[in-house]
Structures are given as C-alpha cells and as structure tokens.
Coordinates of C-alpha atoms in Angstrom, one line a residue:
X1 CA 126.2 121.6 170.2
X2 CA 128.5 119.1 170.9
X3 CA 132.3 118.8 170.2
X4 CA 133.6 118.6 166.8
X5 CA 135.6 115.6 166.5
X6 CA 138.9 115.9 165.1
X7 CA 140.1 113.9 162.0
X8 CA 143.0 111.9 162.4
X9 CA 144.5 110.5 159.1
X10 CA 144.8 106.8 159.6
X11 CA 148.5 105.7 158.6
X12 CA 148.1 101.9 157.2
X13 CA 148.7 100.1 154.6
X14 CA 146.6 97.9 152.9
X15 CA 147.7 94.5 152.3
X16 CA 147.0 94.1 148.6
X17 CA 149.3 97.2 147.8
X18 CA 152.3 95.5 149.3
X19 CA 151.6 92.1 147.4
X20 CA 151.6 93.9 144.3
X21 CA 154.9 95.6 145.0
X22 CA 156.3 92.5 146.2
X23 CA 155.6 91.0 142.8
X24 CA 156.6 93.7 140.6
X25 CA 160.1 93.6 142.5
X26 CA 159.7 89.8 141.7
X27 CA 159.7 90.2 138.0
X28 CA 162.2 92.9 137.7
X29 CA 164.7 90.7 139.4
X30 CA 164.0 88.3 137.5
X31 CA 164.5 90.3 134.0
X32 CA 167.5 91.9 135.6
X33 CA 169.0 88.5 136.0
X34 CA 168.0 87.0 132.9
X35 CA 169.8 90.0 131.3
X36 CA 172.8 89.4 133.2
X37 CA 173.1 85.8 132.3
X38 CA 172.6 86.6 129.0
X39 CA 176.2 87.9 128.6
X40 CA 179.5 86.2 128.0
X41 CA 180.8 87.2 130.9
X42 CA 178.6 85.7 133.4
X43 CA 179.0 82.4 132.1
X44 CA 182.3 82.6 133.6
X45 CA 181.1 82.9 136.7
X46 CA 178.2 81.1 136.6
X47 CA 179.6 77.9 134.9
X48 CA 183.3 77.6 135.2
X49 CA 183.5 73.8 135.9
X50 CA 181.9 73.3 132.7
X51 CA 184.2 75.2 130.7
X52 CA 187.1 73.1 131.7
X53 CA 188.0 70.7 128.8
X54 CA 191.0 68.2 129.2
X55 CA 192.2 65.5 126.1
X56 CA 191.8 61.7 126.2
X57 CA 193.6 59.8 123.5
X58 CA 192.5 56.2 123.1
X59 CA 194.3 53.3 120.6
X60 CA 193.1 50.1 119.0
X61 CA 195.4 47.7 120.8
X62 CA 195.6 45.1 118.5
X63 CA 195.2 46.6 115.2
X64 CA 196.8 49.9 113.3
X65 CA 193.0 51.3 112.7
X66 CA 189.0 50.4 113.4
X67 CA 187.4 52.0 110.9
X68 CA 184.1 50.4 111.8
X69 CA 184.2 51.4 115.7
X70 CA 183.4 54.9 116.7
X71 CA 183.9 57.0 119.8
X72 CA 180.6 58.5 121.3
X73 CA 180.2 61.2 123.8
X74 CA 177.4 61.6 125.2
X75 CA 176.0 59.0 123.2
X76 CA 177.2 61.2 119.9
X77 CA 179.7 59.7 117.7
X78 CA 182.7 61.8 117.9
X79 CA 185.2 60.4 115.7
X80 CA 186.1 56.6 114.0
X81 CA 189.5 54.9 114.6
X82 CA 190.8 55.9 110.8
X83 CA 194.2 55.5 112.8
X84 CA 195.6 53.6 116.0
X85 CA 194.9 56.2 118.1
X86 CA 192.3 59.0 118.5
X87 CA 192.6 62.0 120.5
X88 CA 189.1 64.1 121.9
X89 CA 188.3 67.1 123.6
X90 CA 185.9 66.3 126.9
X91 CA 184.3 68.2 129.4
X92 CA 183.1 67.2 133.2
X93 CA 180.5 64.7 133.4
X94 CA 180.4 63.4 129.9
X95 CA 180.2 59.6 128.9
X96 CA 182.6 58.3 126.7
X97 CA 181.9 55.3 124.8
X98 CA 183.0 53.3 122.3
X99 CA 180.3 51.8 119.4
X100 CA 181.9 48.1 118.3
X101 CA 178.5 46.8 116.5
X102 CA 180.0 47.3 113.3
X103 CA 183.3 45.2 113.9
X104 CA 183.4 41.8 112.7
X105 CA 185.7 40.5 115.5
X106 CA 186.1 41.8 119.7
X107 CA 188.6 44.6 119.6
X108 CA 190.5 46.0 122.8
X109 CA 190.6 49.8 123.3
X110 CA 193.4 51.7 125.9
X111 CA 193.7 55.1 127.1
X112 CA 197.2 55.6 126.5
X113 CA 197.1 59.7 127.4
X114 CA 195.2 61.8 129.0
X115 CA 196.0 65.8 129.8
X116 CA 196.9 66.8 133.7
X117 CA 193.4 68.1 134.8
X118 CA 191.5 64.6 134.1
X119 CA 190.9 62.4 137.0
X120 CA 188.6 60.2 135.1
X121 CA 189.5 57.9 133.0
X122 CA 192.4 56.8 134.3
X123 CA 195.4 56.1 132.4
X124 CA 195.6 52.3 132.0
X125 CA 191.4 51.9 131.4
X126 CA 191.4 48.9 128.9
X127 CA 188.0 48.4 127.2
X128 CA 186.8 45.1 125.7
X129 CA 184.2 45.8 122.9
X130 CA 182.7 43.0 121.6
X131 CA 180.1 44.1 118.8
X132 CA 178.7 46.2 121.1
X133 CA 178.8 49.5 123.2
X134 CA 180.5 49.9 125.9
X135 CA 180.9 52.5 128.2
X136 CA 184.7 53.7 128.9
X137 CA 183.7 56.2 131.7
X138 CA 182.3 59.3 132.5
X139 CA 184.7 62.2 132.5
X140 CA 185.3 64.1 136.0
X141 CA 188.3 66.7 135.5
X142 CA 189.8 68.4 138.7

C-alpha cells in the first residue's frame, strides 16, 4: 500500500466573504452616522458657519416709508418698508434684495447699520431701485 497522505487544512479566504463584510461595515457606518447627524448637537459641529446670523438695517432715503417695496432673502420677501428703516436677521451666503415693481416712482435704499461680524454688505451700499429688483448683495459674515 502506499502512503497515506496527510490532510492539511487550507487557510484562505474566499473573496466573496470579504466583499460582503466590506459592505455590511459600509452600511453600518453609514446608519451610525446618519444617527449622529441626526442630533442637535452635531449640527454644531457640522455646520457652525451657517449658524452665524448678523443684522442689516436698510432705510428709504428719500421717503419716511415704502410700503410697496419689500426686502427679499433669498428671493423670499422678508419684510415691507412700513417705516424708514428695516432691520433683518441674515445668515452667510444669502441674497438680499429689494422688490421695487410695486413703486410708482425710483426709490433709493442705504445700509445705514450692520452688526460687527458682517463683511458683506458694506456699510455705505446705496441701491437704486427703479420698479424693479435689485440685488443689494449676498451676505458673507466673518
């Protein structure tokens, strides 16, 4: 008789075993961080540029009040001018506007104040509106 051969237990891994584990560790991270950026607190971390707010006041120039002209944000009316001047909570990377199709006559609008974290707009902006929209800035905070 001839030699008995001895079994050896083959140590390998088979390649379709490790893709699957590879994807359930994909989709448990993932549900871990959807869970985590479900609560309150992450948000500070995760968006903490876009919780700064700063205050822009703007006033009709030439008049006491506009009721017909509106401020928009975002292309969202905010507020009329009911008095000379209006002031408005913004955040980064919104676009102020003021909405003059309504107005019978060009009006002139001024940023008179704005709170120590805005860098844009600027102090002195002057905006012509003219039965029309037009676009005071977009807001960048620093």
């Amino acid at each position: 008789m001839g030699k008995r051969r001895k079994r050896t237990l083959k140590r390998y891994v088979d390649s379709e075993v490790v893709l699957a584990i590879l994807i359930m560790m994909g989709l448990l991270s993932i549900a871990i961080a959807q869970l985590f950026i479900g609560k309150e607190d992450a948000h500070v971390f995760l968006d903490s540029n876009l919780s700064q707010e700063g205050k822009v006041t703007i006033e009709v120039v030439e008049k006491d009040k506009a009721p017909n002209s509106y401020i928009l944000v975002n292309g969202e009316p905010v507020s009329n001018f009911y008095k000379k001047s209006i002031t408005i909570k913004v955040k980064p990377n919104q676009i102020l506007e003021i909405d003059g199709t309504k107005e019978s006559e060009p009006l002139h609008f001024k940023v008179t104040a704005i709170s120590d974290n805005v860098i844009e707009p600027q102090n002195t902006t002057v905006v012509r509106v003219d039965k029309n929209v037009q676009k005071v800035c977009m807001v960048k905070l620093k």
